[in-house]
Structure formats: structure tokens, C-alpha cells
Short mmCIF file of C-alpha atoms (C1' of nucleotides) and ligand atoms in Angstrom, two decimals:
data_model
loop_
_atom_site.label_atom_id
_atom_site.label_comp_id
_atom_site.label_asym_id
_atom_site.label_seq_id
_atom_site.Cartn_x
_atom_site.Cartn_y
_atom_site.Cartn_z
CA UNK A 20 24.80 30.37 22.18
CA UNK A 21 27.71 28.60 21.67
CA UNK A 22 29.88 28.94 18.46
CA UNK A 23 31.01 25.74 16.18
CA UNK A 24 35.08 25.89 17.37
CA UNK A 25 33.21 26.05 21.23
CA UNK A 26 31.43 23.18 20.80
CA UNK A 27 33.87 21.05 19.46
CA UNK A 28 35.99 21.92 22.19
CA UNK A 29 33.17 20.80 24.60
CA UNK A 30 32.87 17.85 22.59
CA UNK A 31 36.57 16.78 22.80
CA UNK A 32 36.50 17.41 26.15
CA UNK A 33 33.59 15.42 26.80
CA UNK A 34 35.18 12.51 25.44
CA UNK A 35 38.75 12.73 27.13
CA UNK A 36 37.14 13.22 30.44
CA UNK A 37 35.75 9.80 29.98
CA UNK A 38 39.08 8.34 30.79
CA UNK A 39 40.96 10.66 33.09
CA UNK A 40 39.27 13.27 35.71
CA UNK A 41 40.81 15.97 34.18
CA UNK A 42 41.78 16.82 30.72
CA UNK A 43 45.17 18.21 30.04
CA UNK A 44 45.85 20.85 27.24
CA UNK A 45 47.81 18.45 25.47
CA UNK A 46 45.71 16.16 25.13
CA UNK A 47 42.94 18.30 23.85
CA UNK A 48 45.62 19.74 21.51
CA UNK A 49 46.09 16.17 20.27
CA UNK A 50 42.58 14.91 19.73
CA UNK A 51 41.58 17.95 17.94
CA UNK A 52 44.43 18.80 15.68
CA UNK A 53 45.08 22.51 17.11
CA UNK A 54 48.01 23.52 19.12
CA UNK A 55 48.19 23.83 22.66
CA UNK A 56 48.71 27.60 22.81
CA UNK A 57 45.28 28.00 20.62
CA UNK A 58 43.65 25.43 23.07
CA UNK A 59 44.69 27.74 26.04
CA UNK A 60 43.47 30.31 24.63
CA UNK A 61 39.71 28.46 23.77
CA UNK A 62 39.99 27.07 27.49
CA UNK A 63 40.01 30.67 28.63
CA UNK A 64 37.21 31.54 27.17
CA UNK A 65 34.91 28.71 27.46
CA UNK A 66 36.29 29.32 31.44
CA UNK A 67 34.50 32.60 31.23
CA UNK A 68 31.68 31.30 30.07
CA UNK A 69 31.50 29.08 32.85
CA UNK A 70 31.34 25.71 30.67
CA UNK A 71 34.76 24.81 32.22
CA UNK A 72 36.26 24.44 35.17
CA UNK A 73 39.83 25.29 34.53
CA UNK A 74 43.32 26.36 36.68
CA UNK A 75 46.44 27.27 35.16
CA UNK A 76 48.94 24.14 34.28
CA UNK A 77 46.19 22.15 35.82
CA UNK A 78 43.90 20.79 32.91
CA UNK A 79 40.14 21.03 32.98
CA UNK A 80 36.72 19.39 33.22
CA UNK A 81 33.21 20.32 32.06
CA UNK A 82 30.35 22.05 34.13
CA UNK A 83 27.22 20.96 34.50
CA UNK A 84 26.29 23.60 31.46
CA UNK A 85 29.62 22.61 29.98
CA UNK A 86 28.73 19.02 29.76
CA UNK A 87 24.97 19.53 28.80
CA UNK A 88 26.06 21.32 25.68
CA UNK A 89 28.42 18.51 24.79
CA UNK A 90 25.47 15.37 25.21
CA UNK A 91 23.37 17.30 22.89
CA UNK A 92 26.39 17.81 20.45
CA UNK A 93 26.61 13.86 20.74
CA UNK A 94 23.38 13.04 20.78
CA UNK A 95 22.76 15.18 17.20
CA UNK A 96 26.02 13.77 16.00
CA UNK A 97 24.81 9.80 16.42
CA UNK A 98 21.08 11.03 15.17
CA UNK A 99 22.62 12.05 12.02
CA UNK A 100 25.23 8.89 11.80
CA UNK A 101 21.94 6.63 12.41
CA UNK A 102 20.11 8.68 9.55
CA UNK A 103 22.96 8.09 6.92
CA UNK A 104 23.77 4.64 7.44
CA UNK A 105 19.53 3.61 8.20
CA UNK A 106 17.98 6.23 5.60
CA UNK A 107 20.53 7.10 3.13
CA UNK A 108 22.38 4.15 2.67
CA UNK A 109 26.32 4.74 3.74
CA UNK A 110 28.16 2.55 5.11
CA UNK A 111 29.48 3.02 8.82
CA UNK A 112 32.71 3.72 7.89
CA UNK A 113 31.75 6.84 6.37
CA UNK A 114 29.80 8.81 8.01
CA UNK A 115 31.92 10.31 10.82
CA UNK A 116 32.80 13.35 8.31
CA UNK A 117 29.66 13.95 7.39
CA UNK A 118 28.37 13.88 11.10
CA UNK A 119 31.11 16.12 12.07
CA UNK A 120 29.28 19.00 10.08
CA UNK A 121 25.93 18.16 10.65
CA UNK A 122 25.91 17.85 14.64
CA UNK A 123 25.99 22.00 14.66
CA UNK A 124 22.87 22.49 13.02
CA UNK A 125 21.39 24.88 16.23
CA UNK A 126 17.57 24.12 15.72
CA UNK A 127 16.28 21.97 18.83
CA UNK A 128 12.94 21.11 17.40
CA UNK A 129 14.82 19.56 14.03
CA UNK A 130 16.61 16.94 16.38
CA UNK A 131 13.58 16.09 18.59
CA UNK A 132 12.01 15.58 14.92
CA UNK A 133 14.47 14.02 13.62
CA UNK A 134 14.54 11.49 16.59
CA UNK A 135 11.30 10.92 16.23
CA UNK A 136 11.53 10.23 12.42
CA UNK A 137 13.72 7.54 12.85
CA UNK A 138 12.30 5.78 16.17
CA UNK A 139 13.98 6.91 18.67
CA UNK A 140 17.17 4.74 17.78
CA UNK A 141 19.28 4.09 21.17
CA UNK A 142 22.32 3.61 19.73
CA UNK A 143 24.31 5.02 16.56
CA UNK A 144 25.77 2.81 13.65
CA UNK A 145 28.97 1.93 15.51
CA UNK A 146 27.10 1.13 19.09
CA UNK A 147 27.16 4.01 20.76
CA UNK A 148 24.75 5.10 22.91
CA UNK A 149 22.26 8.44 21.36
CA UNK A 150 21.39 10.41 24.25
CA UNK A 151 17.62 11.54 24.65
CA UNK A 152 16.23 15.14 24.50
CA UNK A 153 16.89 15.09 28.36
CA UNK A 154 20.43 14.33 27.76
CA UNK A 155 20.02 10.88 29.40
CA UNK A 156 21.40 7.52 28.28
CA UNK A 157 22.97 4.33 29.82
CA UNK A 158 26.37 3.75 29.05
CA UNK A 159 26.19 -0.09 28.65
CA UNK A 160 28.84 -2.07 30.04
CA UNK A 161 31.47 -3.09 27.43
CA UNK A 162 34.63 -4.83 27.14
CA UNK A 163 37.56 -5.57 25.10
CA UNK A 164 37.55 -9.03 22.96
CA UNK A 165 40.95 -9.47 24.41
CA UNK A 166 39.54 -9.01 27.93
CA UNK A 167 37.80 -12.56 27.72
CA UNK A 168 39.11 -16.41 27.60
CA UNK A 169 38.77 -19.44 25.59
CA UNK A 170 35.11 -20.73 25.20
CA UNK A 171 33.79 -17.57 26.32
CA UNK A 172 31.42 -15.79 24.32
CA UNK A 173 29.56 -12.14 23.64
CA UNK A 174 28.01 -10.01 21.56
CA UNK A 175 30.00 -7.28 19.21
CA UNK A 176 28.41 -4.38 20.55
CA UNK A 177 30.73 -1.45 19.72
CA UNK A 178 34.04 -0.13 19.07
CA UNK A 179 37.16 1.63 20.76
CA UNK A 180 38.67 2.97 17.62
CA UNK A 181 36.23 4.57 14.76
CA UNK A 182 39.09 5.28 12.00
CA UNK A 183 37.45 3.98 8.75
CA UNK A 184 40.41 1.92 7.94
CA UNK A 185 39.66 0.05 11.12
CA UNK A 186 35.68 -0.12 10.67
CA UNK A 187 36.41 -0.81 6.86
CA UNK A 188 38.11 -4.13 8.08
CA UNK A 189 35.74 -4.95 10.32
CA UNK A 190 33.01 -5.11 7.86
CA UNK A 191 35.03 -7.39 5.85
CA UNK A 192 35.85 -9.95 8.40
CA UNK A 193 32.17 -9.75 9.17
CA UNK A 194 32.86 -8.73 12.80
CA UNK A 195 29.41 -6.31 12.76
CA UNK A 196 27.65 -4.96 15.98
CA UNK A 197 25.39 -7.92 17.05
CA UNK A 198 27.36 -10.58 15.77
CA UNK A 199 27.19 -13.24 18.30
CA UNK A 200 31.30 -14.23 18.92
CA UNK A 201 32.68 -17.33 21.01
CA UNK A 202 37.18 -17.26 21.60
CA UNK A 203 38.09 -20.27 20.66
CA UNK A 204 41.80 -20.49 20.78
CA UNK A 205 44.41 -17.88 22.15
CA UNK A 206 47.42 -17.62 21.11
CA UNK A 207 49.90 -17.22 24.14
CA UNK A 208 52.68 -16.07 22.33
CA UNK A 209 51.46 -12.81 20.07
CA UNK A 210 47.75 -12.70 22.21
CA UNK A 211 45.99 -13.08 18.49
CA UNK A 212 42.92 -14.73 18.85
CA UNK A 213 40.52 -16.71 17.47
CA UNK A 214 37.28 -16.64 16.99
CA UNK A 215 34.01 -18.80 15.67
CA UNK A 216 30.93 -16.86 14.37
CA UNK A 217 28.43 -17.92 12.55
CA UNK A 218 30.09 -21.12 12.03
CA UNK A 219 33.12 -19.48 10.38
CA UNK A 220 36.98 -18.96 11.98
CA UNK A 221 38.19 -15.50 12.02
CA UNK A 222 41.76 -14.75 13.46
CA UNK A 223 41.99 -11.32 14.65
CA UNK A 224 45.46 -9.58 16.14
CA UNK A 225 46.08 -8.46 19.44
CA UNK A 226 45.43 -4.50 18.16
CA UNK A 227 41.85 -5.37 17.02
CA UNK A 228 40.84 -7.80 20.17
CA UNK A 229 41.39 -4.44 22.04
CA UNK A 230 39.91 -2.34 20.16
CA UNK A 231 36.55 -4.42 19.33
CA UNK A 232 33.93 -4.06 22.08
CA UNK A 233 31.20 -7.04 23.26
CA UNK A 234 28.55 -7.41 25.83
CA UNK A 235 28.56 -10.59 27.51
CA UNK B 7 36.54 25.64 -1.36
CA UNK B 8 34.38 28.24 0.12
CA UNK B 9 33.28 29.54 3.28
CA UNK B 10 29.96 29.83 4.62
CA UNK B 11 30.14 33.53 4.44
CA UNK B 12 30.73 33.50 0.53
CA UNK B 13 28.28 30.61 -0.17
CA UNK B 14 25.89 32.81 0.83
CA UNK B 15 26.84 36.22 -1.05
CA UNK B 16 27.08 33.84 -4.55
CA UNK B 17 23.83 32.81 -3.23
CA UNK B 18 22.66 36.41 -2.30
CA UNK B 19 23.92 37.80 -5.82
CA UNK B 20 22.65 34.65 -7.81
CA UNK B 21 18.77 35.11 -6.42
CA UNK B 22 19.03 39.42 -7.15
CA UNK B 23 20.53 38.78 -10.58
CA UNK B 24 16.86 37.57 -11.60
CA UNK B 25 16.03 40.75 -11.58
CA UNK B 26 18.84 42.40 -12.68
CA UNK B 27 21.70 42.10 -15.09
CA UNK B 28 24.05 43.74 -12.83
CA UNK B 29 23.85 43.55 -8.84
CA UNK B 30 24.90 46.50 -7.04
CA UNK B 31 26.58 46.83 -3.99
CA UNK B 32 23.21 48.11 -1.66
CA UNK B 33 20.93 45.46 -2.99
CA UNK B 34 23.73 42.87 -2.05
CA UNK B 35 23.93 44.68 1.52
CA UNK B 36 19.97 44.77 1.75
CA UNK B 37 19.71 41.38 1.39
CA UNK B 38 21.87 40.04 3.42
CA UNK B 39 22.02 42.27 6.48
CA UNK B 40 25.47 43.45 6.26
CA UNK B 41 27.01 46.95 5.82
CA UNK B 42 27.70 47.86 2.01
CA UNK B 43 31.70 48.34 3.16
CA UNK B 44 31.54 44.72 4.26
CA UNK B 45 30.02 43.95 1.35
CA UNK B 46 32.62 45.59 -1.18
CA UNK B 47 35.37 43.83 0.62
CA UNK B 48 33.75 40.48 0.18
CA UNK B 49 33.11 41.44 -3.46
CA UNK B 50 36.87 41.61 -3.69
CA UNK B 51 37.59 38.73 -2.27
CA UNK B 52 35.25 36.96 -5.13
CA UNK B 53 36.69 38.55 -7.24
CA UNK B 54 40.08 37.43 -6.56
CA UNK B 55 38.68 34.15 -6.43
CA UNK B 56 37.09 34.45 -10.22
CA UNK B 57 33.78 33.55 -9.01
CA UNK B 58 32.34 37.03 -9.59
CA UNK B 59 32.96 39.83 -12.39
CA UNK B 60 33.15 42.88 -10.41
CA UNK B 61 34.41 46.58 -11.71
CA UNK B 62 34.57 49.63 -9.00
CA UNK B 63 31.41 51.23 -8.46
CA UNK B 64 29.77 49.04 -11.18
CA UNK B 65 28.28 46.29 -9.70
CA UNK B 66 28.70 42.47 -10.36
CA UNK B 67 27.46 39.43 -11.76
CA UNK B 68 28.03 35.84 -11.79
CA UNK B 69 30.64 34.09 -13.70
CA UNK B 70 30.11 30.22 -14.55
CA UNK B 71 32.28 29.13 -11.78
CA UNK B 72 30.24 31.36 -9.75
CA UNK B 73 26.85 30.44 -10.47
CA UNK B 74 27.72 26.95 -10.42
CA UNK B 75 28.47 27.30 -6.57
CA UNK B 76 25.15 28.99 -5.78
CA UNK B 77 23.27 26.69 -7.86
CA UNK B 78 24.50 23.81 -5.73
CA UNK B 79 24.01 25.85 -2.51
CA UNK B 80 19.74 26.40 -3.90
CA UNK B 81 19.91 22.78 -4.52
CA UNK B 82 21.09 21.84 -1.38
CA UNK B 83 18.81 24.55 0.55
CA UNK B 84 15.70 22.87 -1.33
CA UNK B 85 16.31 19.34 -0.99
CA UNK B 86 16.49 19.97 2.95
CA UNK B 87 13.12 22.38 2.87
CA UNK B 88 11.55 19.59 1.22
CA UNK B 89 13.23 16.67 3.38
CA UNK B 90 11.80 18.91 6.59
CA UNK B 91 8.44 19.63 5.11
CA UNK B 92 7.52 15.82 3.67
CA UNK B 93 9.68 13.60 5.92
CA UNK B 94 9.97 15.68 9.55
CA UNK B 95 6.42 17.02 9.21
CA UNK B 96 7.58 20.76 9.11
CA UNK B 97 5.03 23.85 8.11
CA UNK B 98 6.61 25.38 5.25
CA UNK B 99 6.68 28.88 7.21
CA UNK B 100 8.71 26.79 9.56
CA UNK B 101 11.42 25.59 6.88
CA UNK B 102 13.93 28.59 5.95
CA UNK B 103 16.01 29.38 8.67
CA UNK B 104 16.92 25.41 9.21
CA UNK B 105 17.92 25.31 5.54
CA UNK B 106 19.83 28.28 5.69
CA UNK B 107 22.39 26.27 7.94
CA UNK B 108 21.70 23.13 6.20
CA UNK B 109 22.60 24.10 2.40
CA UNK B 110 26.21 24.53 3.63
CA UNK B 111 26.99 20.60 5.08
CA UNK B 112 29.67 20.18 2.18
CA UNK B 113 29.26 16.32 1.48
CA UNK B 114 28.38 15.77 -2.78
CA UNK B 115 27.42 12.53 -1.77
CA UNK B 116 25.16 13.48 0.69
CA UNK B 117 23.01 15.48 -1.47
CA UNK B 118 22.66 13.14 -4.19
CA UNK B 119 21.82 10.44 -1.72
CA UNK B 120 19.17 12.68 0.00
CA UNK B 121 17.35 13.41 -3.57
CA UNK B 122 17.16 9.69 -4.33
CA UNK B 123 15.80 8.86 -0.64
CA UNK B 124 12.93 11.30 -1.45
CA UNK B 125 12.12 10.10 -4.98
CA UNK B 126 14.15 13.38 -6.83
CA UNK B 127 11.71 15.62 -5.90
CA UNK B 128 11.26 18.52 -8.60
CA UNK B 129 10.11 21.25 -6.64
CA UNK B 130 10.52 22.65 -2.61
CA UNK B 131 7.84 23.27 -0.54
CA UNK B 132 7.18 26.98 -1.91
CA UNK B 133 6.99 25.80 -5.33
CA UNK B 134 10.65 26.50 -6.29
CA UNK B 135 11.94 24.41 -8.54
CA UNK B 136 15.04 21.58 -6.86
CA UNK B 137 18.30 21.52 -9.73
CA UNK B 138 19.12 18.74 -10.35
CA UNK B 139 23.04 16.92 -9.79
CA UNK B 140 23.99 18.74 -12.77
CA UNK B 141 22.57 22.08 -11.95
CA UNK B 142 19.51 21.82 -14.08
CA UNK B 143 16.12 22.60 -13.51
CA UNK B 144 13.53 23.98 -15.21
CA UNK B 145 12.01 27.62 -14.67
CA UNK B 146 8.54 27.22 -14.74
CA UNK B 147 6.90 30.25 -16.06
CA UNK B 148 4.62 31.87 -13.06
CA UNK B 149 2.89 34.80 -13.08
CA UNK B 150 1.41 36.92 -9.78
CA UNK B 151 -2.41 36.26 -9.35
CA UNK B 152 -2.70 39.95 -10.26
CA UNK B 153 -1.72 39.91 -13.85
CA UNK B 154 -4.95 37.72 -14.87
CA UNK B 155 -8.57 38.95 -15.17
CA UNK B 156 -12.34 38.28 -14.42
CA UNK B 157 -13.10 34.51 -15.23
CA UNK B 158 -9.32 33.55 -15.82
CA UNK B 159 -8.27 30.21 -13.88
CA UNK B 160 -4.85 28.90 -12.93
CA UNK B 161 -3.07 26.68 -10.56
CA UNK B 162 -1.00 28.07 -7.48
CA UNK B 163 2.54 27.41 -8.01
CA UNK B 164 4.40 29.90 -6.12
CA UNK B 165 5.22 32.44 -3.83
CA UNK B 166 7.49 35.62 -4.42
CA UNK B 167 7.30 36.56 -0.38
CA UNK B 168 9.01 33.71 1.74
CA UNK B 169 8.05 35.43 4.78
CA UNK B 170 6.88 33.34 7.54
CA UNK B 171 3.89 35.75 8.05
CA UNK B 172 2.84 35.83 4.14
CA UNK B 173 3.12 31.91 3.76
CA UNK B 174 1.16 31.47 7.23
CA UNK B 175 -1.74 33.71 5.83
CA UNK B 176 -1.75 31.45 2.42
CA UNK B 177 -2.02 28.63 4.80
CA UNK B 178 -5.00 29.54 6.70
CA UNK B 179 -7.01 31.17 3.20
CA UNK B 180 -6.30 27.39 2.05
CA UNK B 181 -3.85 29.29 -0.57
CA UNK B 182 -1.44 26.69 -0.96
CA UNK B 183 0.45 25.30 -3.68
CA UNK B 184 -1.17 22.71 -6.22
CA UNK B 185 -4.64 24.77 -5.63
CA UNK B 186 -6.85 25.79 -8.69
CA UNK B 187 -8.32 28.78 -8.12
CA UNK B 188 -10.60 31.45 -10.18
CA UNK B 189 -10.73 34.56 -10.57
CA UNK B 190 -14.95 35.48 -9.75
CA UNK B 191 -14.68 39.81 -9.24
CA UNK B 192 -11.70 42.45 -9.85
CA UNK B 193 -12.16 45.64 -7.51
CA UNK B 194 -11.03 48.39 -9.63
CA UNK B 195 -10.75 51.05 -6.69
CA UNK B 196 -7.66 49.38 -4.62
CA UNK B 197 -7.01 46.30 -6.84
CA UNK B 198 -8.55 43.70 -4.28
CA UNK B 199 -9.68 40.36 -5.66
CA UNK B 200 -12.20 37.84 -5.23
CA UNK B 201 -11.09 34.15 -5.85
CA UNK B 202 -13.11 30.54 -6.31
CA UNK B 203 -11.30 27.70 -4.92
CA UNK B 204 -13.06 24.87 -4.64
CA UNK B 205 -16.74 26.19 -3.73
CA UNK B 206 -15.47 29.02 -1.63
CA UNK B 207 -14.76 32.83 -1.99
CA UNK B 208 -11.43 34.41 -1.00
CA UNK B 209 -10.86 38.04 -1.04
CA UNK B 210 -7.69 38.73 -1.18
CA UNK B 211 -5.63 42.04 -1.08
CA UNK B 212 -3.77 43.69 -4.09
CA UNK B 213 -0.49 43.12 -2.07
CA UNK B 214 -1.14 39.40 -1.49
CA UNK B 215 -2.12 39.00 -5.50
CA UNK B 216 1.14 40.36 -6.52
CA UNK B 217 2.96 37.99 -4.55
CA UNK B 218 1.03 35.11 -5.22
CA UNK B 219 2.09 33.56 -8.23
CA UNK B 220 0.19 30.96 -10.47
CA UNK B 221 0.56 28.39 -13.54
CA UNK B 222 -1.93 28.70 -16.31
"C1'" DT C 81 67.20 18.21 45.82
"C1'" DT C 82 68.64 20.43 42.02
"C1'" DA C 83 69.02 20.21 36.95
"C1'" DT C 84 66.73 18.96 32.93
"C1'" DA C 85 62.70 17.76 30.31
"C1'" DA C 86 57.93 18.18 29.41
"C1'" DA C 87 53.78 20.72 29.63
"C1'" DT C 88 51.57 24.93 29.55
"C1'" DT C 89 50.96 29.74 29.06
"C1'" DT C 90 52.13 34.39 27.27
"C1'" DA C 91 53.39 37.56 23.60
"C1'" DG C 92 52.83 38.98 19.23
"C1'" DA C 93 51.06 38.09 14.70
"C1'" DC C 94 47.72 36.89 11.05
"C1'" DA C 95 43.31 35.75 8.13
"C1'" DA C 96 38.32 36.09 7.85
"C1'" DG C 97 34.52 38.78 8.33
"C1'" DT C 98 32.45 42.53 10.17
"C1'" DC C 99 31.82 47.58 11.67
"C1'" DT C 100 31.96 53.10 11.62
"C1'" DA C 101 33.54 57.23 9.70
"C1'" DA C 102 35.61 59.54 6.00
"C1'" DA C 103 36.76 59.95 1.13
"C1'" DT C 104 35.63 59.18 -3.58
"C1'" DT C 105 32.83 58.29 -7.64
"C1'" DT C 106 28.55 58.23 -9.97
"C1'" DT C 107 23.92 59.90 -10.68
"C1'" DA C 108 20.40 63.15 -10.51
"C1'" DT C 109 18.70 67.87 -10.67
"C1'" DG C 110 18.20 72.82 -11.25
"C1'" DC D 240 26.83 71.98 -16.92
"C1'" DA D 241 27.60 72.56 -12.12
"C1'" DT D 242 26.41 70.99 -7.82
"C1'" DA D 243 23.91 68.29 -4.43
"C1'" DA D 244 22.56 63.64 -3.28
"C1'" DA D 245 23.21 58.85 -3.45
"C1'" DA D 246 26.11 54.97 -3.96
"C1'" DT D 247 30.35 52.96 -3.28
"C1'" DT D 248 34.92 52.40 -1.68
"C1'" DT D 249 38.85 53.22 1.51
"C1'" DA D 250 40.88 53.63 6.10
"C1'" DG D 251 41.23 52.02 10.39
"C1'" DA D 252 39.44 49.17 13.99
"C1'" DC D 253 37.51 44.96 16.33
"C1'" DT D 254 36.36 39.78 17.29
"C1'" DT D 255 37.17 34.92 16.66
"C1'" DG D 256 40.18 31.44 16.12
"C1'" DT D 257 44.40 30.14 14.83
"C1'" DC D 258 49.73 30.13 14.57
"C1'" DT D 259 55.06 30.45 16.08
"C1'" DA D 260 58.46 31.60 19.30
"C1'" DA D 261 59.61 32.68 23.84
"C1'" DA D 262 58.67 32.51 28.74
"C1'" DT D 263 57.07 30.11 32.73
"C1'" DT D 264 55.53 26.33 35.57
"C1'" DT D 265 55.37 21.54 36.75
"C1'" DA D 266 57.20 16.93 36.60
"C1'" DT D 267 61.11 13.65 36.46
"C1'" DA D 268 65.23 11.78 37.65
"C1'" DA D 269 70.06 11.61 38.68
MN1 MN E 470 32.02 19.11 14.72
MN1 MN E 471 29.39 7.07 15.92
MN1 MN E 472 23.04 30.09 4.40
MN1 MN E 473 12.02 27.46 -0.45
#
DNA sequence: TTATAAATTTAGACAAGTCTAAATTTTATG
DNA sequence: CATAAAATTTAGACTTGTCTAAATTTATAA
């Protein structure tokens, strides 16, 4: 099959080719710490291998094969978040690492089982959606905090930035997926907002409005 | 630290040193599937690395640093045997080969957090015993069903054949471990034996007694 | 539209881990 | 004890995945 460095790649790509059609070299060579001439070289090969479509200078994007490799690399990689923050206790801002390993375990029938153990979550500890053993899952529809007004209201349902420093604040401010959130004051000047949950003010910057996900 | 590769030569050379004071090169290379060249230049490189004591053409051993690596690594390969076999419903013929990827996820944390989410369990699912954080663990004293005569008793606590077709048969004679069985009739032409378990009669072959090991 | 900057690829190298074939050392045997 | 056999190591090669430095292509902008 396909080796660990492969799948990351597949992975990355994955993810990049969520915002743009096609994925430059750069940008791979950015999100996965590895410079561009190595990523040319990995793009070359996963080309051969028909998991890529890929021209010279002219970036890339996943095949059908390409991209089912990289949903089951996702969906094993939120199974196992969802198992160490649910069964074993961590918190959510530690468990990326961990996952990171974990997701290239090869055996098929360990996932299903694992799946299975736990319920068939449908999303992982920071709201994202676990694919099923058919690779399926709905991407739910969310937005930036700082994409709705005064008196408006959702629910925290995920997060544009998964650094722990970032999640680590989050917890402390309370802002948690399914916390229930109404805006009630923007400030015009710096875009800061705030915010009433639970009966309690929380003013949050511009930086984590955009980066803190709801469902209306 | 170290790399999968050498996790599992100090884990290769801790399991033959049972046997064996020294380990030599071939019983390194049978073991692990690899050529004995290979194998010397690995050797090297633990060498280098302090973790074994190695002289040309003399085999090697262990030093503490060593052993303390492939202790974790059996730790770490039995916690997940048992995690599969008591919490994802696993046959323990089915077990191994999962574990042999799984005993390498790096994460300290994770371990300990895995033993405490299934009660510190003191042995795996073939009777082996699980070290503990420290790298203890007791070696229970088992002998082969064959070393005991006419009318002796004991209690099935282990297997020396991990083979998916040995443990399979024990499964379907009702062999398994925690079983008290008795010895009833010794064939002295080819060894074969005849065993009581409760109320019913189990022949079993010389071959199979020898690697069927038992408690007092 | 042509020069410069940015992005990407090529060339050449290296570490890890493995292999085959050949040389060397140790062990066994007559 | 001398020699043949077995075990082990050395020599040289290959694959994967990475790197730096140098070319090449594409994009930008005066
Ligand atoms: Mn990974
Ligand atoms: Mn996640
Ligand atoms: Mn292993
Ligand atoms: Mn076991």
C-alpha cells in the first residue's frame, strides 16, 4: 500500500485542496515542514502511482484513489482523537501529536472496531466531522464568530486553527464545542467582540472571532 | 530516540536472550526476517548507540539502557493485545500483527493512560505477563504440559508458540488460558497425552504439550 | 513587453535500512 | 592439528525520503 511519508502527503493535500482547486508545491512545502524540492520529488511519485493529478509548475489535486486514501487517513486520525479525549482522558489540546502517529496503523478491521467501540462518534474532539467506513460524511455548514452581528446567536461547533496554544485558551474562556453563544456588542474600531454565554461576558479579539467556528 | 527498525531488534534480542546469554548474529536474522549482513550493520549501529554490548563474531547482549527500551516496547505491545482482545472484541490469534505496529506510537503518556483505562491489567491475552511503568513485572514460573506426569493437575497459563494456527487449535480443544486441566494417560510410544478439563478428554500431541505451558 | 522576482524543478548528495556476493573468522571434524 | 563447514563481517549496491545549490519556468510590474 501506501507508505507513512505518502500518506501524509495525501493528507496535506487533502486539506489544502479544501480551499484552493489546486495545491501548489509551496504550499504543501509549508504545511508539512519539508522543502519544496523534496515535495517535488514525493509529487512525482505519488503521480505515478496515480493518487495525483499533477503538471509541472502547475500544482496538483487528488484522484479519486488519491483522495480515498486521505478520508480514511482522517477518518482514523479523528477515531483516535475521539478515543483519547472520550476514553483516556486528554484534553483536546493534546491529542493532535498523538493522533499524528496513530492514524497509520494499516489494519482496516481495527478502525471499523474501533468505531464501533466508541459509537460511531460523528465528529472528533475539536468538531470535525469522522468519516464512515465508506468514506462518507457531511461537512456541516460553519462560520466564523466574526462573520455574524449583534444579537445574533450560534452554537460553537468547531475550529479554524487547532494549535494547542489556541485550543488551550479556548478551554479557559469556556468557549467549548456546543456552547450556545449570542454577540452582544462589536467593537467597530479593533472588530473585538463580545459575547454572553451562559450568562457570563467574554471579550474575544478579532484573531479568535475568525478562527472560532458556530452553527447557527 | 529510536527508530522503528531498532525498537524492534532490542526487542528481537531482548525475547532470544531468554534463552541465551549471548545472541548471535543468525538467531537475530531468523527472527526477524532479515539477512544476517543487515543484521551486523544494525548491531553496529546499537552499538554505537550503547544500547547493545557487541564484540566481532561474538554475539551480543543487552545493556541496561538497552533492555530498558525493549521492556517498554513488550509493555506497550501487551497493553494493546490486551486493549484489542478485552475492549475491541479481538481473537487472540487475531492480536499480533496489530500490536506489532502499535508498540511503536511513542507517547509515555499514552501508555500509562491506556493501563489505567483497563484496570492495570497484569497479564496479555497469551498469558504474558504486562511490565509495569517502571519496567517491572513478575515472571511467573510455567512449565510445558509435557514436563508433568499421570494424575498431576495445573492451570493453563501460557503459550510458547504465538502462531495464529497453534493458538486457533487451543481455542477450539477449549485449551485456553485460566483452564485447569489433568493429566488422565501418558502414551509412552510418541509422547501423546490425554487431558481432563472439566468432564472432558483431550488428546493432545507431544508437539502441542511442549508448547503448552501451565502453573502448578 | 521586457526585466525582475517568485515558484518550481533538476542535479547531486546523504542517512537509514536493506540486499547479494565475496572475504574473513570461528567452530567442528577427521 | 589441519582443513572443511558454518557463522559472521565487509564491500558495494539499491530504495526511500530528505537536503542544498543551481537551473528553469511562471508571474509581476515598471
Ligand atoms: Mn501522520
Ligand atoms: Mn481533530
Ligand atoms: Mn514492531
Ligand atoms: Mn502476546
Amino acid at each position: 500500500m501506501s507508505t507513512l511519508a505518502e500518506e501524509n502527503y495525501l493528507k496535506c493535500i487533502y486539506h489544502l485542496s479544501l480551499n484552493s482547486e489546486n495545491v501548489s508545491t509551496n504550499q504543501i512545502s509549508a504545511s508539512i515542514n519539508t522543502r519544496a524540492a523534496s515535495v517535488t520529488d514525493m509529487l512525482k511519485k505519488l503521480a505515478d502511482k496515480e493518487l495525483i493529478n499533477y503538471t509541472r509548475y502547475q500544482g496538483v489535486s487528488l484522484t479519486p484513489a488519491g483522495e480515498k486514501i486521505a478520508v480514511h487517513i482522517i477518518r482514523k486520525h479523528r477515531l483516535w482523537e475521539y478515543f483519547l479525549v472520550e476514553k483516556l482522558d486528554f484534553k483536546w489540546d493534546e491529542v493532535h501529536e498523538m493522533a499524528e502517529e496513530m492514524e497509520h496503523i494499516s489494519s482496516m478491521e481495527l478502525v471499523d472496531r474501533l468505531d464501533k467501540f466508541m459509537g460511531y462518534p460523528k465528529y472528533d474532539p475539536h468538531g470535525d466531522p469522522i468519516p464512515d467506513s465508506n468514506g462518507q460524511f457531511k461537512k456541516h455548514d460553519l462560520q466564523p464568530v466574526s462573520t455574524i452581528g449583534v444579537n445574533d446567536t450560534g452554537v460553537i461547533s468547531g475550529v479554524r486553527d487547532h494549535s494547542p496554544g489556541f485550543l488551550q485558551y479556548l478551554e479557559k474562556q469556556q468557549l467549548t464545542i456546543g456552547k450556545k453563544i449570542t454577540v452582544t456588542e462589536i467593537n467597530t474600531y479593533d472588530h473585538s467582540m463580545v459575547l454572553e454565554i451562559e450568562d457570563s461576558e467574554i471579550h474575544i479579539s478579532r484573531e479568535v472571532a475568525n478562527n472560532l467556528l458556530i452553527t447557527l
